[in-house]
PDB file of C-alpha atoms in Angstrom:
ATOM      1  CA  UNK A1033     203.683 -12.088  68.372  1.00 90.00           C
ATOM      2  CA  UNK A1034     199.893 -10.972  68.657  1.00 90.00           C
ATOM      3  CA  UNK A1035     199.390 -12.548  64.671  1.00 91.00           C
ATOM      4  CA  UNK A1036     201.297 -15.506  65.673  1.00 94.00           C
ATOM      5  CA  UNK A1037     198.442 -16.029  68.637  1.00 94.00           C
ATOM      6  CA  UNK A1038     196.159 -15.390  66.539  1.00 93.00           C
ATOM      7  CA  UNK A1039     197.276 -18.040  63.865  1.00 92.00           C
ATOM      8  CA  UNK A1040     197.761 -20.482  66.724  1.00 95.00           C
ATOM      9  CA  UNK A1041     193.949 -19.847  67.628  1.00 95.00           C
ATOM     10  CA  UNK A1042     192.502 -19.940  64.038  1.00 93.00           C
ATOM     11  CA  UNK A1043     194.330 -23.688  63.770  1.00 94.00           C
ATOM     12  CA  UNK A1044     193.395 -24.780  67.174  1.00 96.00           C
ATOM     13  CA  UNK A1045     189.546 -23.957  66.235  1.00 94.00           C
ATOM     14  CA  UNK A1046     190.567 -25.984  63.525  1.00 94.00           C
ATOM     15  CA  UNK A1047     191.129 -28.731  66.033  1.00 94.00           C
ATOM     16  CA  UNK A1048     188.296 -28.293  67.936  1.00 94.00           C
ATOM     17  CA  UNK A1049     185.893 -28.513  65.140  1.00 93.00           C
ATOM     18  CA  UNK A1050     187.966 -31.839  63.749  1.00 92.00           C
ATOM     19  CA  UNK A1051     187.415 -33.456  67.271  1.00 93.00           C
ATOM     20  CA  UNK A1052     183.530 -31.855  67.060  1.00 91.00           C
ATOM     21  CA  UNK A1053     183.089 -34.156  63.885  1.00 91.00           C
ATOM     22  CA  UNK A1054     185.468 -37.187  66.831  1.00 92.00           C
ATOM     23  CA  UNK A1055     183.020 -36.798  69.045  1.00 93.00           C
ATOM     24  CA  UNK A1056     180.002 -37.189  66.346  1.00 92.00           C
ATOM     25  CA  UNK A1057     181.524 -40.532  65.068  1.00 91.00           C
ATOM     26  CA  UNK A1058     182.871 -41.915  68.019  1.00 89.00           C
ATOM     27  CA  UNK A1059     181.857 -40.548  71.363  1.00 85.00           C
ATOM     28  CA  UNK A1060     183.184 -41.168  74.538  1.00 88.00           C
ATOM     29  CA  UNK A1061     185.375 -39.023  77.115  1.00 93.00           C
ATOM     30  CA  UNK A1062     188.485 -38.698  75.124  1.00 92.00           C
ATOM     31  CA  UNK A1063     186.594 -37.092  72.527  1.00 91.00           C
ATOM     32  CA  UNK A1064     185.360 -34.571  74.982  1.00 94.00           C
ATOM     33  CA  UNK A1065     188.570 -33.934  76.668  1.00 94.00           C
ATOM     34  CA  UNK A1066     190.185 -32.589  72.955  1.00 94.00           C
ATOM     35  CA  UNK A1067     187.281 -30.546  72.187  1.00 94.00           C
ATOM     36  CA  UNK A1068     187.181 -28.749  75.189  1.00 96.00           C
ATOM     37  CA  UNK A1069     191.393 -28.649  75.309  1.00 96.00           C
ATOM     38  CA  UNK A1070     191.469 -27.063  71.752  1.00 95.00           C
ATOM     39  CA  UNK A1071     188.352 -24.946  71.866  1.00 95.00           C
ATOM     40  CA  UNK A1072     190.148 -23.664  75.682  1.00 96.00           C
ATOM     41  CA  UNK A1073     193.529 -23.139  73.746  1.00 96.00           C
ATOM     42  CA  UNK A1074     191.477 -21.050  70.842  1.00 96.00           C
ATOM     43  CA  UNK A1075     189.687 -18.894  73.165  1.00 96.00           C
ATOM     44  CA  UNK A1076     192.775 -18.344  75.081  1.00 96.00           C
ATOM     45  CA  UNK A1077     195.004 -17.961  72.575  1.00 96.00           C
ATOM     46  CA  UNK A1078     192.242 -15.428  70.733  1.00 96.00           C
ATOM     47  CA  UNK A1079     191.640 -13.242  73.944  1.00 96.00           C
ATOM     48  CA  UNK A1080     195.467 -12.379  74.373  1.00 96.00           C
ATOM     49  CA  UNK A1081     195.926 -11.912  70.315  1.00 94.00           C
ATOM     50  CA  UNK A1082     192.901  -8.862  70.995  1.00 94.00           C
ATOM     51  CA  UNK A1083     195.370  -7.093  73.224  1.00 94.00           C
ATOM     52  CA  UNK A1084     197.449  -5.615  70.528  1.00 93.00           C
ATOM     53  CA  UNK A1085     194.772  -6.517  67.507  1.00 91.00           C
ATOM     54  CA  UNK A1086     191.359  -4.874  67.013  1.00 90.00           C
ATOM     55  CA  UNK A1087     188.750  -7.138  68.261  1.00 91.00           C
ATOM     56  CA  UNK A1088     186.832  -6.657  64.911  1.00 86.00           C
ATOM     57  CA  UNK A1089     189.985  -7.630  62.978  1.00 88.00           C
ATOM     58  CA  UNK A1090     191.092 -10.419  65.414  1.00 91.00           C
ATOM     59  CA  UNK A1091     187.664 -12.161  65.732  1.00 91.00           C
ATOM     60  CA  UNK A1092     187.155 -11.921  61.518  1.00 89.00           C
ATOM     61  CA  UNK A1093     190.771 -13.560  60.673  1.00 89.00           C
ATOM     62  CA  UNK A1094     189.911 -16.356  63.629  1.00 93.00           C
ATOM     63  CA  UNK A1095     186.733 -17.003  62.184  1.00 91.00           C
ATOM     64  CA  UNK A1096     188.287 -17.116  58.331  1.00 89.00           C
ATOM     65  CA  UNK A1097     191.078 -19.303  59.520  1.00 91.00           C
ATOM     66  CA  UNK A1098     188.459 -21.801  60.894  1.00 91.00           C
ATOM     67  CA  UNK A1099     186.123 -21.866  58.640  1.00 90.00           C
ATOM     68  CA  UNK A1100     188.527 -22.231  55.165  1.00 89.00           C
ATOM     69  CA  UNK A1101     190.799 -24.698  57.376  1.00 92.00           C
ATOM     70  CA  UNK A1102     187.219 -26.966  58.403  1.00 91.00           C
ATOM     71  CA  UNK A1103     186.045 -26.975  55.058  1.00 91.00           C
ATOM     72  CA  UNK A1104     189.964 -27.841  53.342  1.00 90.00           C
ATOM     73  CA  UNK A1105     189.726 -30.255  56.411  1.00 90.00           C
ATOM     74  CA  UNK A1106     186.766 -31.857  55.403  1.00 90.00           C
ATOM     75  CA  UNK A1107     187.357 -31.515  51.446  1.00 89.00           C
ATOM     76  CA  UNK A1108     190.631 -33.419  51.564  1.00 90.00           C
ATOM     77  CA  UNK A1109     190.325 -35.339  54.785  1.00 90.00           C
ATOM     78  CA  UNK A1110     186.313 -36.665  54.749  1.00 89.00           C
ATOM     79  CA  UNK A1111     185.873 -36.905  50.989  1.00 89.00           C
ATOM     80  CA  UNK A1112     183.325 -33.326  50.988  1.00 89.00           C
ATOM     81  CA  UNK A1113     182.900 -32.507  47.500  1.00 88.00           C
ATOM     82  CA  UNK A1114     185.480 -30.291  46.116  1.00 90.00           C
ATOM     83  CA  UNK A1115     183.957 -28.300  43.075  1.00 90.00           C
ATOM     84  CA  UNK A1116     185.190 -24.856  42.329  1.00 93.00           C
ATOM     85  CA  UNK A1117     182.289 -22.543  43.981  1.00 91.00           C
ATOM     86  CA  UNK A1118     183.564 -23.864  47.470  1.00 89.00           C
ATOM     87  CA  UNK A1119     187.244 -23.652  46.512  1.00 90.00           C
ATOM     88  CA  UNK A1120     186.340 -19.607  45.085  1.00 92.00           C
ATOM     89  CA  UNK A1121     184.294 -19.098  48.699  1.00 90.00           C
ATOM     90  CA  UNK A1122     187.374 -20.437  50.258  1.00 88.00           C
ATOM     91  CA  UNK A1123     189.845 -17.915  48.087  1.00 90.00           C
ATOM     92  CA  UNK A1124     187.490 -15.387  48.678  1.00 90.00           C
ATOM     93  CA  UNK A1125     187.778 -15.913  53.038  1.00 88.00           C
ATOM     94  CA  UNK A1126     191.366 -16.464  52.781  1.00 87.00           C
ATOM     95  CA  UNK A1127     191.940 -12.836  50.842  1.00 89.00           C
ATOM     96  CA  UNK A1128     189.143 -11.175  53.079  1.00 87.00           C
ATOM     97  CA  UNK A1129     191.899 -12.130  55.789  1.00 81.00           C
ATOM     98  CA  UNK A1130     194.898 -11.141  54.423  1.00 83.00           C
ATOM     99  CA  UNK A1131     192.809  -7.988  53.218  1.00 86.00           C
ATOM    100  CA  UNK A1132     192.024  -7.224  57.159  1.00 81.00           C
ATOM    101  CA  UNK A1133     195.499  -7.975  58.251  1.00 80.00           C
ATOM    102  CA  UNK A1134     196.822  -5.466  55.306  1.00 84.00           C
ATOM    103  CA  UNK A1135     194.873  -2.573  56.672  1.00 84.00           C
ATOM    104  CA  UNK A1136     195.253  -2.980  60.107  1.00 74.00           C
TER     105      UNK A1136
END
């Protein structure tokens, strides 16, 4: 259940940072409102994975999940480039991850 929380946090950082790039392009108080509901869910969802997950472990694979899912986000989503160095730095976070979740 703890990995399952801690998925659910990765994506809703996901979220957060999705409604970060709202808020640059469009403003106003409903842009605030989702940031700060799935940047609250995250952190929630994050502190109650670290009861049964090392906090090293748990904060690494949150961090990998959001920053490969924000930069697939804003590859296939916002037109980033999409050459192969980011695409191997991605492949490289995503293995880190299921590296750390191997060992632990």
């Amino acid at each position: 259940m703890a990995w399952l929380m801690l998925l659910g946090a990765g994506l809703c950082e996901v979220l957060g940072v999705l409604s970060l790039k709202r808020i640059t392009d469009k403003g106003g108080l409903l842009s605030y409102l989702y940031f700060a509901l799935a940047f609250g869910t995250s952190f929630t969802l994050l502190s109650m994975a670290m009861d049964s997950i090392p906090m090293g472990t748990a904060y690494a694979i949150w961090t990998g999940i959001g920053t490969a899912g924000s930069t697939l986000l804003g590859m296939f989503v916002f037109g980033e480039p999409k050459d192969w160095k980011r695409i191997l730095c991605i492949c490289l976070i995503i293995s880190s991850a299921v590296g750390l979740k191997l060992l632990t």
